[in-house]
């Protein structure tokens, strides 16, 4: 029997006194790919940030459980070590810190947490070399400082590369497709699909349907005004692509 | 809800682990400064006449000088009559002939500081001269060095054993007229280190001086003189600590380096004087003049400094590039945390043809720290075909600190080139969160970013000290989680 990985119950949250999420419910089970779609300002990125543990949001109601544990009680680094991964919409530049060093530190934090021995430089290089090929990353990539001077596409590929290396239980992709051309989109999607297994899950947040041509979701949720207003299969994404968000909003208003 | 900024600031609360005081009987001059005190110091040290004359000239010149007002630092006026200019741990008889005669309390002090002086525990491959308040208490590995013809001893000893060398080189790079603090030092300096590397010798080990201020209300005025003869090579390191006290203490040192043809001197400093407390009480005023003279052709002088301590730092390790094709380098990391202030940088004075200089300066400011880079690149008319490259980067942690850059560039010929690059960046909460979200704790993230920022300088330090410097930087910038 498959285990639930993430259970969000009646989540209300906001920032600086402004209510953004108004009762989100979401349950993600092992082996599933979920997509959250919605217009700008619907609360998609807020949800991603809260899941990763960014400060500055106040949770006014509701709960989040991750493998049965209270996720909101965990520090961001504890979440990461337990297998939560957020691919940032806007990856941060860290000049002076090279990518190998950074990623090795991250991988070893997870290994320490799991009671495993830390990788030395050679072991780590062997691990990442294979994975770099998947993402079509250039050789010198590991030597460059984290995201510093990277193009938008390179930054996004670096996020997915980190995800592939860290092999999380729950991967959250926050608008990873924004700013990517079609070739980069394919490369990134291939990376994400490679990660998919029966014992993990992915939560793909996107504004556009086109990413879902390459990453096929089991469930599509429409987030609007801080609530999930509709859930369906992958065909819901196509319908949104064709008709926009307006028709859902109209139906919402009628039923309200 | 705590903001990320507060969290970061929590990490910059530092704890100074060298703040203990050694209760040892000392032999001190009364506070105050006049010709009698200068005479007293000279007599105490049984100095030759020429040195006393030199001291008195320096003192008389100092009286006519004024404290420099141009640095971007502020502090209450120093009362030079309240300072004790000479303090030495009391000795039995004429002074220790060997380590067995050194007060065990002193040996313990150095052991606590991680500088074991006893034969067994000595740092492998590093010869140490230990200076306690005003005097040198011990120098290790003298025999090994002497076999190669290398002289490494306390300044006082050199005055007696090698008066000709002292006479020839003392004040030859930093004359007593140079500046207010150099003049003061020249009048009252009590001890320090002397190194002489003869022609063609590559010094077989790192040389190092460890300075410790212990007594209260005492100023430390030491001089270091390093002479590298033709085609010789030496790497030298100095370290410094002091007890935690509420009063400020003055440290005004002078370091002179002379490199002859094809000689190379690498001078590294890890400065960790007591920086004062979180409120800015106490700490050392570190007003130091350091200058190297590339006297010979193809000589090279390289300064590397990691400055984490002192309430106020005022120092500009400089190189006068006199010999043709000589090279000067300055690599610096300066940290100002809490209420520390630093006005530091370098002067590269190009005199000879085809001379090269490189300046890499990294300033890190946290809390209310104020960090200024001040540098002069001067290319004289005759220094044709010369080149300089300067890079000054500042890193800010939190939003109450400051970083300032004052580059001065003077080029008097048309065949030389000067490049200057400067950046200012901030450790942002976004960067910290990004690291957190990859499983890396905030403290490790700050260290990682700071070390990354400084790595160009750390790689210039001798290996064993690079590791120390990284740790020291971590300690200076860490504390309880906010």
PDB file of N, CA, C and O in Angstrom, chain B residues 193-258:
ATOM      1  N   UNK B 193      61.315  41.203  16.540  1.00  0.00           N
ATOM      2  CA  UNK B 193      62.085  40.111  15.947  1.00  0.00           C
ATOM      3  C   UNK B 193      63.022  40.642  14.878  1.00  0.00           C
ATOM      4  O   UNK B 193      62.731  41.647  14.225  1.00  0.00           O
ATOM      5  N   UNK B 194      64.121  39.903  14.703  1.00  0.00           N
ATOM      6  CA  UNK B 194      65.066  40.249  13.660  1.00  0.00           C
ATOM      7  C   UNK B 194      65.378  38.981  12.859  1.00  0.00           C
ATOM      8  O   UNK B 194      65.618  37.924  13.436  1.00  0.00           O
ATOM      9  N   UNK B 195      65.311  39.089  11.543  1.00  0.00           N
ATOM     10  CA  UNK B 195      65.674  37.959  10.695  1.00  0.00           C
ATOM     11  C   UNK B 195      66.642  38.417   9.635  1.00  0.00           C
ATOM     12  O   UNK B 195      66.467  39.490   9.051  1.00  0.00           O
ATOM     13  N   UNK B 196      67.598  37.558   9.391  1.00  0.00           N
ATOM     14  CA  UNK B 196      68.571  37.846   8.347  1.00  0.00           C
ATOM     15  C   UNK B 196      68.793  36.551   7.569  1.00  0.00           C
ATOM     16  O   UNK B 196      69.163  35.525   8.139  1.00  0.00           O
ATOM     17  N   UNK B 197      68.520  36.606   6.282  1.00  0.00           N
ATOM     18  CA  UNK B 197      68.690  35.419   5.458  1.00  0.00           C
ATOM     19  C   UNK B 197      69.861  35.721   4.527  1.00  0.00           C
ATOM     20  O   UNK B 197      69.765  36.621   3.687  1.00  0.00           O
ATOM     21  N   UNK B 198      70.966  34.977   4.703  1.00  0.00           N
ATOM     22  CA  UNK B 198      72.146  35.292   3.891  1.00  0.00           C
ATOM     23  C   UNK B 198      71.957  34.918   2.422  1.00  0.00           C
ATOM     24  O   UNK B 198      71.042  34.176   2.069  1.00  0.00           O
ATOM     25  N   UNK B 199      72.836  35.425   1.640  1.00  0.00           N
ATOM     26  CA  UNK B 199      72.841  35.251   0.190  1.00  0.00           C
ATOM     27  C   UNK B 199      72.621  33.793  -0.212  1.00  0.00           C
ATOM     28  O   UNK B 199      73.276  32.883   0.301  1.00  0.00           O
ATOM     29  N   UNK B 200      71.695  33.601  -1.120  1.00  0.00           N
ATOM     30  CA  UNK B 200      71.490  32.276  -1.706  1.00  0.00           C
ATOM     31  C   UNK B 200      70.808  31.243  -0.820  1.00  0.00           C
ATOM     32  O   UNK B 200      70.646  30.098  -1.218  1.00  0.00           O
ATOM     33  N   UNK B 201      70.374  31.642   0.367  1.00  0.00           N
ATOM     34  CA  UNK B 201      69.768  30.655   1.277  1.00  0.00           C
ATOM     35  C   UNK B 201      68.247  30.696   1.200  1.00  0.00           C
ATOM     36  O   UNK B 201      67.632  31.745   1.237  1.00  0.00           O
ATOM     37  N   UNK B 202      67.691  29.526   1.091  1.00  0.00           N
ATOM     38  CA  UNK B 202      66.246  29.404   1.175  1.00  0.00           C
ATOM     39  C   UNK B 202      65.961  28.973   2.604  1.00  0.00           C
ATOM     40  O   UNK B 202      66.358  27.885   3.019  1.00  0.00           O
ATOM     41  N   UNK B 203      65.307  29.819   3.361  1.00  0.00           N
ATOM     42  CA  UNK B 203      65.092  29.532   4.779  1.00  0.00           C
ATOM     43  C   UNK B 203      64.363  28.202   4.923  1.00  0.00           C
ATOM     44  O   UNK B 203      63.319  27.998   4.315  1.00  0.00           O
ATOM     45  N   UNK B 204      64.939  27.256   5.708  1.00  0.00           N
ATOM     46  CA  UNK B 204      64.404  25.890   5.717  1.00  0.00           C
ATOM     47  C   UNK B 204      63.054  25.741   6.419  1.00  0.00           C
ATOM     48  O   UNK B 204      62.442  24.692   6.333  1.00  0.00           O
ATOM     49  N   UNK B 205      62.607  26.754   7.130  1.00  0.00           N
ATOM     50  CA  UNK B 205      61.293  26.630   7.780  1.00  0.00           C
ATOM     51  C   UNK B 205      60.603  27.984   7.854  1.00  0.00           C
ATOM     52  O   UNK B 205      61.212  29.016   7.607  1.00  0.00           O
ATOM     53  N   UNK B 206      59.316  27.938   8.150  1.00  0.00           N
ATOM     54  CA  UNK B 206      58.568  29.177   8.336  1.00  0.00           C
ATOM     55  C   UNK B 206      59.100  29.868   9.592  1.00  0.00           C
ATOM     56  O   UNK B 206      59.350  29.221  10.593  1.00  0.00           O
ATOM     57  N   UNK B 207      59.254  31.170   9.527  1.00  0.00           N
ATOM     58  CA  UNK B 207      59.612  31.917  10.733  1.00  0.00           C
ATOM     59  C   UNK B 207      58.349  32.606  11.221  1.00  0.00           C
ATOM     60  O   UNK B 207      57.517  33.028  10.427  1.00  0.00           O
ATOM     61  N   UNK B 208      58.247  32.727  12.528  1.00  0.00           N
ATOM     62  CA  UNK B 208      57.019  33.303  13.034  1.00  0.00           C
ATOM     63  C   UNK B 208      57.249  34.038  14.339  1.00  0.00           C
ATOM     64  O   UNK B 208      58.074  33.640  15.157  1.00  0.00           O
ATOM     65  N   UNK B 209      56.554  35.144  14.515  1.00  0.00           N
ATOM     66  CA  UNK B 209      56.595  35.861  15.789  1.00  0.00           C
ATOM     67  C   UNK B 209      55.192  35.873  16.341  1.00  0.00           C
ATOM     68  O   UNK B 209      54.230  36.116  15.618  1.00  0.00           O
ATOM     69  N   UNK B 210      55.098  35.556  17.618  1.00  0.00           N
ATOM     70  CA  UNK B 210      53.789  35.578  18.245  1.00  0.00           C
ATOM     71  C   UNK B 210      53.763  36.679  19.299  1.00  0.00           C
ATOM     72  O   UNK B 210      54.495  36.632  20.272  1.00  0.00           O
ATOM     73  N   UNK B 211      52.940  37.698  19.056  1.00  0.00           N
ATOM     74  CA  UNK B 211      52.874  38.833  19.968  1.00  0.00           C
ATOM     75  C   UNK B 211      51.717  38.678  20.929  1.00  0.00           C
ATOM     76  O   UNK B 211      50.607  38.348  20.538  1.00  0.00           O
ATOM     77  N   UNK B 212      52.005  38.932  22.207  1.00  0.00           N
ATOM     78  CA  UNK B 212      50.978  38.833  23.222  1.00  0.00           C
ATOM     79  C   UNK B 212      51.049  40.077  24.102  1.00  0.00           C
ATOM     80  O   UNK B 212      52.100  40.358  24.704  1.00  0.00           O
ATOM     81  N   UNK B 213      49.955  40.828  24.183  1.00  0.00           N
ATOM     82  CA  UNK B 213      49.897  41.922  25.148  1.00  0.00           C
ATOM     83  C   UNK B 213      49.266  41.341  26.401  1.00  0.00           C
ATOM     84  O   UNK B 213      48.261  40.636  26.312  1.00  0.00           O
ATOM     85  N   UNK B 214      49.840  41.581  27.566  1.00  0.00           N
ATOM     86  CA  UNK B 214      49.286  41.010  28.783  1.00  0.00           C
ATOM     87  C   UNK B 214      48.968  42.088  29.822  1.00  0.00           C
ATOM     88  O   UNK B 214      47.842  42.209  30.275  1.00  0.00           O
ATOM     89  N   UNK B 215      49.964  42.874  30.198  1.00  0.00           N
ATOM     90  CA  UNK B 215      49.797  43.845  31.276  1.00  0.00           C
ATOM     91  C   UNK B 215      48.766  44.924  30.908  1.00  0.00           C
ATOM     92  O   UNK B 215      48.575  45.235  29.736  1.00  0.00           O
ATOM     93  N   UNK B 216      48.111  45.466  31.956  1.00  0.00           N
ATOM     94  CA  UNK B 216      47.108  46.509  31.738  1.00  0.00           C
ATOM     95  C   UNK B 216      47.777  47.851  31.450  1.00  0.00           C
ATOM     96  O   UNK B 216      48.914  48.087  31.863  1.00  0.00           O
ATOM     97  N   UNK B 217      47.068  48.696  30.735  1.00  0.00           N
ATOM     98  CA  UNK B 217      47.522  50.062  30.443  1.00  0.00           C
ATOM     99  C   UNK B 217      48.893  50.127  29.762  1.00  0.00           C
ATOM    100  O   UNK B 217      49.573  51.128  29.810  1.00  0.00           O
ATOM    101  N   UNK B 218      49.267  49.023  29.175  1.00  0.00           N
ATOM    102  CA  UNK B 218      50.576  48.985  28.558  1.00  0.00           C
ATOM    103  C   UNK B 218      50.430  49.087  27.052  1.00  0.00           C
ATOM    104  O   UNK B 218      49.514  48.526  26.469  1.00  0.00           O
ATOM    105  N   UNK B 219      51.339  49.819  26.469  1.00  0.00           N
ATOM    106  CA  UNK B 219      51.349  49.851  25.012  1.00  0.00           C
ATOM    107  C   UNK B 219      52.355  48.832  24.530  1.00  0.00           C
ATOM    108  O   UNK B 219      53.309  48.519  25.225  1.00  0.00           O
ATOM    109  N   UNK B 220      52.121  48.289  23.380  1.00  0.00           N
ATOM    110  CA  UNK B 220      53.139  47.397  22.837  1.00  0.00           C
ATOM    111  C   UNK B 220      53.727  48.057  21.598  1.00  0.00           C
ATOM    112  O   UNK B 220      53.021  48.458  20.687  1.00  0.00           O
ATOM    113  N   UNK B 221      55.043  48.212  21.641  1.00  0.00           N
ATOM    114  CA  UNK B 221      55.733  48.900  20.558  1.00  0.00           C
ATOM    115  C   UNK B 221      56.883  48.019  20.114  1.00  0.00           C
ATOM    116  O   UNK B 221      57.953  48.054  20.703  1.00  0.00           O
ATOM    117  N   UNK B 222      56.621  47.152  19.162  1.00  0.00           N
ATOM    118  CA  UNK B 222      57.713  46.293  18.755  1.00  0.00           C
ATOM    119  C   UNK B 222      58.118  46.626  17.317  1.00  0.00           C
ATOM    120  O   UNK B 222      57.388  47.270  16.582  1.00  0.00           O
ATOM    121  N   UNK B 223      59.321  46.193  16.998  1.00  0.00           N
ATOM    122  CA  UNK B 223      59.856  46.392  15.651  1.00  0.00           C
ATOM    123  C   UNK B 223      60.274  45.064  15.093  1.00  0.00           C
ATOM    124  O   UNK B 223      60.880  44.254  15.785  1.00  0.00           O
ATOM    125  N   UNK B 224      59.975  44.883  13.864  1.00  0.00           N
ATOM    126  CA  UNK B 224      60.457  43.682  13.186  1.00  0.00           C
ATOM    127  C   UNK B 224      61.291  44.151  12.015  1.00  0.00           C
ATOM    128  O   UNK B 224      60.903  45.096  11.312  1.00  0.00           O
ATOM    129  N   UNK B 225      62.418  43.511  11.841  1.00  0.00           N
ATOM    130  CA  UNK B 225      63.285  43.856  10.720  1.00  0.00           C
ATOM    131  C   UNK B 225      63.698  42.559  10.042  1.00  0.00           C
ATOM    132  O   UNK B 225      64.216  41.649  10.694  1.00  0.00           O
ATOM    133  N   UNK B 226      63.399  42.481   8.764  1.00  0.00           N
ATOM    134  CA  UNK B 226      63.776  41.283   8.013  1.00  0.00           C
ATOM    135  C   UNK B 226      64.630  41.712   6.827  1.00  0.00           C
ATOM    136  O   UNK B 226      64.219  42.582   6.046  1.00  0.00           O
ATOM    137  N   UNK B 227      65.804  41.107   6.733  1.00  0.00           N
ATOM    138  CA  UNK B 227      66.682  41.418   5.617  1.00  0.00           C
ATOM    139  C   UNK B 227      66.935  40.132   4.839  1.00  0.00           C
ATOM    140  O   UNK B 227      67.386  39.137   5.408  1.00  0.00           O
ATOM    141  N   UNK B 228      66.600  40.149   3.551  1.00  0.00           N
ATOM    142  CA  UNK B 228      66.857  38.980   2.702  1.00  0.00           C
ATOM    143  C   UNK B 228      67.918  39.367   1.682  1.00  0.00           C
ATOM    144  O   UNK B 228      67.673  40.220   0.815  1.00  0.00           O
ATOM    145  N   UNK B 229      69.079  38.732   1.816  1.00  0.00           N
ATOM    146  CA  UNK B 229      70.167  39.042   0.893  1.00  0.00           C
ATOM    147  C   UNK B 229      69.886  38.444  -0.486  1.00  0.00           C
ATOM    148  O   UNK B 229      68.903  37.730  -0.680  1.00  0.00           O
ATOM    149  N   UNK B 230      70.817  38.685  -1.414  1.00  0.00           N
ATOM    150  CA  UNK B 230      70.645  38.256  -2.798  1.00  0.00           C
ATOM    151  C   UNK B 230      70.191  36.795  -2.912  1.00  0.00           C
ATOM    152  O   UNK B 230      70.743  35.915  -2.263  1.00  0.00           O
ATOM    153  N   UNK B 231      69.182  36.605  -3.731  1.00  0.00           N
ATOM    154  CA  UNK B 231      68.687  35.253  -4.065  1.00  0.00           C
ATOM    155  C   UNK B 231      68.307  34.406  -2.854  1.00  0.00           C
ATOM    156  O   UNK B 231      68.367  33.187  -2.903  1.00  0.00           O
ATOM    157  N   UNK B 232      67.886  35.048  -1.787  1.00  0.00           N
ATOM    158  CA  UNK B 232      67.416  34.267  -0.636  1.00  0.00           C
ATOM    159  C   UNK B 232      65.890  34.291  -0.620  1.00  0.00           C
ATOM    160  O   UNK B 232      65.256  35.032  -1.374  1.00  0.00           O
ATOM    161  N   UNK B 233      65.349  33.448   0.271  1.00  0.00           N
ATOM    162  CA  UNK B 233      63.895  33.326   0.302  1.00  0.00           C
ATOM    163  C   UNK B 233      63.461  33.079   1.743  1.00  0.00           C
ATOM    164  O   UNK B 233      64.048  32.257   2.440  1.00  0.00           O
ATOM    165  N   UNK B 234      62.425  33.782   2.185  1.00  0.00           N
ATOM    166  CA  UNK B 234      61.911  33.541   3.531  1.00  0.00           C
ATOM    167  C   UNK B 234      60.402  33.775   3.584  1.00  0.00           C
ATOM    168  O   UNK B 234      59.865  34.644   2.906  1.00  0.00           O
ATOM    169  N   UNK B 235      59.756  32.932   4.374  1.00  0.00           N
ATOM    170  CA  UNK B 235      58.327  33.107   4.621  1.00  0.00           C
ATOM    171  C   UNK B 235      58.150  33.329   6.122  1.00  0.00           C
ATOM    172  O   UNK B 235      58.657  32.567   6.937  1.00  0.00           O
ATOM    173  N   UNK B 236      57.469  34.379   6.476  1.00  0.00           N
ATOM    174  CA  UNK B 236      57.397  34.836   7.857  1.00  0.00           C
ATOM    175  C   UNK B 236      55.944  35.048   8.248  1.00  0.00           C
ATOM    176  O   UNK B 236      55.147  35.577   7.466  1.00  0.00           O
ATOM    177  N   UNK B 237      55.607  34.644   9.465  1.00  0.00           N
ATOM    178  CA  UNK B 237      54.222  34.825   9.890  1.00  0.00           C
ATOM    179  C   UNK B 237      54.131  35.444  11.271  1.00  0.00           C
ATOM    180  O   UNK B 237      54.905  35.084  12.159  1.00  0.00           O
ATOM    181  N   UNK B 238      53.225  36.399  11.451  1.00  0.00           N
ATOM    182  CA  UNK B 238      53.034  36.944  12.795  1.00  0.00           C
ATOM    183  C   UNK B 238      51.604  36.729  13.251  1.00  0.00           C
ATOM    184  O   UNK B 238      50.655  36.783  12.470  1.00  0.00           O
ATOM    185  N   UNK B 239      51.480  36.438  14.559  1.00  0.00           N
ATOM    186  CA  UNK B 239      50.160  36.258  15.150  1.00  0.00           C
ATOM    187  C   UNK B 239      50.070  37.113  16.394  1.00  0.00           C
ATOM    188  O   UNK B 239      51.085  37.409  17.017  1.00  0.00           O
ATOM    189  N   UNK B 240      48.883  37.553  16.749  1.00  0.00           N
ATOM    190  CA  UNK B 240      48.743  38.453  17.896  1.00  0.00           C
ATOM    191  C   UNK B 240      47.445  38.203  18.660  1.00  0.00           C
ATOM    192  O   UNK B 240      46.393  38.033  18.071  1.00  0.00           O
ATOM    193  N   UNK B 241      47.534  38.211  20.007  1.00  0.00           N
ATOM    194  CA  UNK B 241      46.327  38.185  20.842  1.00  0.00           C
ATOM    195  C   UNK B 241      46.547  39.027  22.095  1.00  0.00           C
ATOM    196  O   UNK B 241      47.669  39.393  22.409  1.00  0.00           O
ATOM    197  N   UNK B 242      45.476  39.337  22.793  1.00  0.00           N
ATOM    198  CA  UNK B 242      45.547  40.146  24.010  1.00  0.00           C
ATOM    199  C   UNK B 242      44.380  39.788  24.926  1.00  0.00           C
ATOM    200  O   UNK B 242      43.366  39.295  24.456  1.00  0.00           O
ATOM    201  N   UNK B 243      44.522  40.040  26.266  1.00  0.00           N
ATOM    202  CA  UNK B 243      43.400  39.774  27.163  1.00  0.00           C
ATOM    203  C   UNK B 243      42.229  40.722  26.907  1.00  0.00           C
ATOM    204  O   UNK B 243      42.400  41.780  26.311  1.00  0.00           O
ATOM    205  N   UNK B 244      41.061  40.308  27.388  1.00  0.00           N
ATOM    206  CA  UNK B 244      39.883  41.165  27.277  1.00  0.00           C
ATOM    207  C   UNK B 244      39.943  42.200  28.386  1.00  0.00           C
ATOM    208  O   UNK B 244      40.049  41.857  29.556  1.00  0.00           O
ATOM    209  N   UNK B 245      39.889  43.462  28.033  1.00  0.00           N
ATOM    210  CA  UNK B 245      39.888  44.534  29.032  1.00  0.00           C
ATOM    211  C   UNK B 245      38.925  45.612  28.572  1.00  0.00           C
ATOM    212  O   UNK B 245      38.711  45.780  27.383  1.00  0.00           O
ATOM    213  N   UNK B 246      38.385  46.336  29.559  1.00  0.00           N
ATOM    214  CA  UNK B 246      37.446  47.398  29.213  1.00  0.00           C
ATOM    215  C   UNK B 246      38.135  48.614  28.633  1.00  0.00           C
ATOM    216  O   UNK B 246      37.542  49.410  27.934  1.00  0.00           O
ATOM    217  N   UNK B 247      39.440  48.783  28.980  1.00  0.00           N
ATOM    218  CA  UNK B 247      40.154  49.955  28.466  1.00  0.00           C
ATOM    219  C   UNK B 247      40.774  49.588  27.118  1.00  0.00           C
ATOM    220  O   UNK B 247      41.059  48.440  26.838  1.00  0.00           O
ATOM    221  N   UNK B 248      40.991  50.599  26.329  1.00  0.00           N
ATOM    222  CA  UNK B 248      41.670  50.379  25.067  1.00  0.00           C
ATOM    223  C   UNK B 248      43.164  50.327  25.312  1.00  0.00           C
ATOM    224  O   UNK B 248      43.663  50.951  26.237  1.00  0.00           O
ATOM    225  N   UNK B 249      43.844  49.570  24.500  1.00  0.00           N
ATOM    226  CA  UNK B 249      45.299  49.510  24.610  1.00  0.00           C
ATOM    227  C   UNK B 249      45.914  49.788  23.243  1.00  0.00           C
ATOM    228  O   UNK B 249      45.340  49.429  22.219  1.00  0.00           O
ATOM    229  N   UNK B 250      47.077  50.427  23.293  1.00  0.00           N
ATOM    230  CA  UNK B 250      47.704  50.846  22.049  1.00  0.00           C
ATOM    231  C   UNK B 250      48.784  49.861  21.602  1.00  0.00           C
ATOM    232  O   UNK B 250      49.612  49.429  22.398  1.00  0.00           O
ATOM    233  N   UNK B 251      48.746  49.518  20.367  1.00  0.00           N
ATOM    234  CA  UNK B 251      49.795  48.698  19.765  1.00  0.00           C
ATOM    235  C   UNK B 251      50.282  49.451  18.536  1.00  0.00           C
ATOM    236  O   UNK B 251      49.538  49.636  17.574  1.00  0.00           O
ATOM    237  N   UNK B 252      51.511  49.949  18.615  1.00  0.00           N
ATOM    238  CA  UNK B 252      52.046  50.717  17.485  1.00  0.00           C
ATOM    239  C   UNK B 252      53.368  50.089  17.066  1.00  0.00           C
ATOM    240  O   UNK B 252      54.410  50.378  17.640  1.00  0.00           O
ATOM    241  N   UNK B 253      53.289  49.212  16.101  1.00  0.00           N
ATOM    242  CA  UNK B 253      54.474  48.470  15.678  1.00  0.00           C
ATOM    243  C   UNK B 253      55.036  49.048  14.389  1.00  0.00           C
ATOM    244  O   UNK B 253      54.356  49.790  13.678  1.00  0.00           O
ATOM    245  N   UNK B 254      56.289  48.695  14.140  1.00  0.00           N
ATOM    246  CA  UNK B 254      56.885  49.026  12.854  1.00  0.00           C
ATOM    247  C   UNK B 254      57.521  47.749  12.301  1.00  0.00           C
ATOM    248  O   UNK B 254      58.185  47.017  13.034  1.00  0.00           O
ATOM    249  N   UNK B 255      57.244  47.474  11.053  1.00  0.00           N
ATOM    250  CA  UNK B 255      57.875  46.330  10.397  1.00  0.00           C
ATOM    251  C   UNK B 255      58.603  46.835   9.160  1.00  0.00           C
ATOM    252  O   UNK B 255      58.030  47.580   8.361  1.00  0.00           O
ATOM    253  N   UNK B 256      59.881  46.470   9.053  1.00  0.00           N
ATOM    254  CA  UNK B 256      60.663  46.857   7.883  1.00  0.00           C
ATOM    255  C   UNK B 256      61.184  45.606   7.188  1.00  0.00           C
ATOM    256  O   UNK B 256      61.717  44.718   7.847  1.00  0.00           O
ATOM    257  N   UNK B 257      61.028  45.557   5.899  1.00  0.00           N
ATOM    258  CA  UNK B 257      61.529  44.433   5.123  1.00  0.00           C
ATOM    259  C   UNK B 257      62.469  44.967   4.047  1.00  0.00           C
ATOM    260  O   UNK B 257      62.170  45.979   3.418  1.00  0.00           O
ATOM    261  N   UNK B 258      63.576  44.270   3.858  1.00  0.00           N
ATOM    262  CA  UNK B 258      64.490  44.660   2.788  1.00  0.00           C
ATOM    263  C   UNK B 258      64.803  43.429   1.951  1.00  0.00           C
ATOM    264  O   UNK B 258      65.256  42.407   2.479  1.00  0.00           O
TER     265      UNK B 258
END
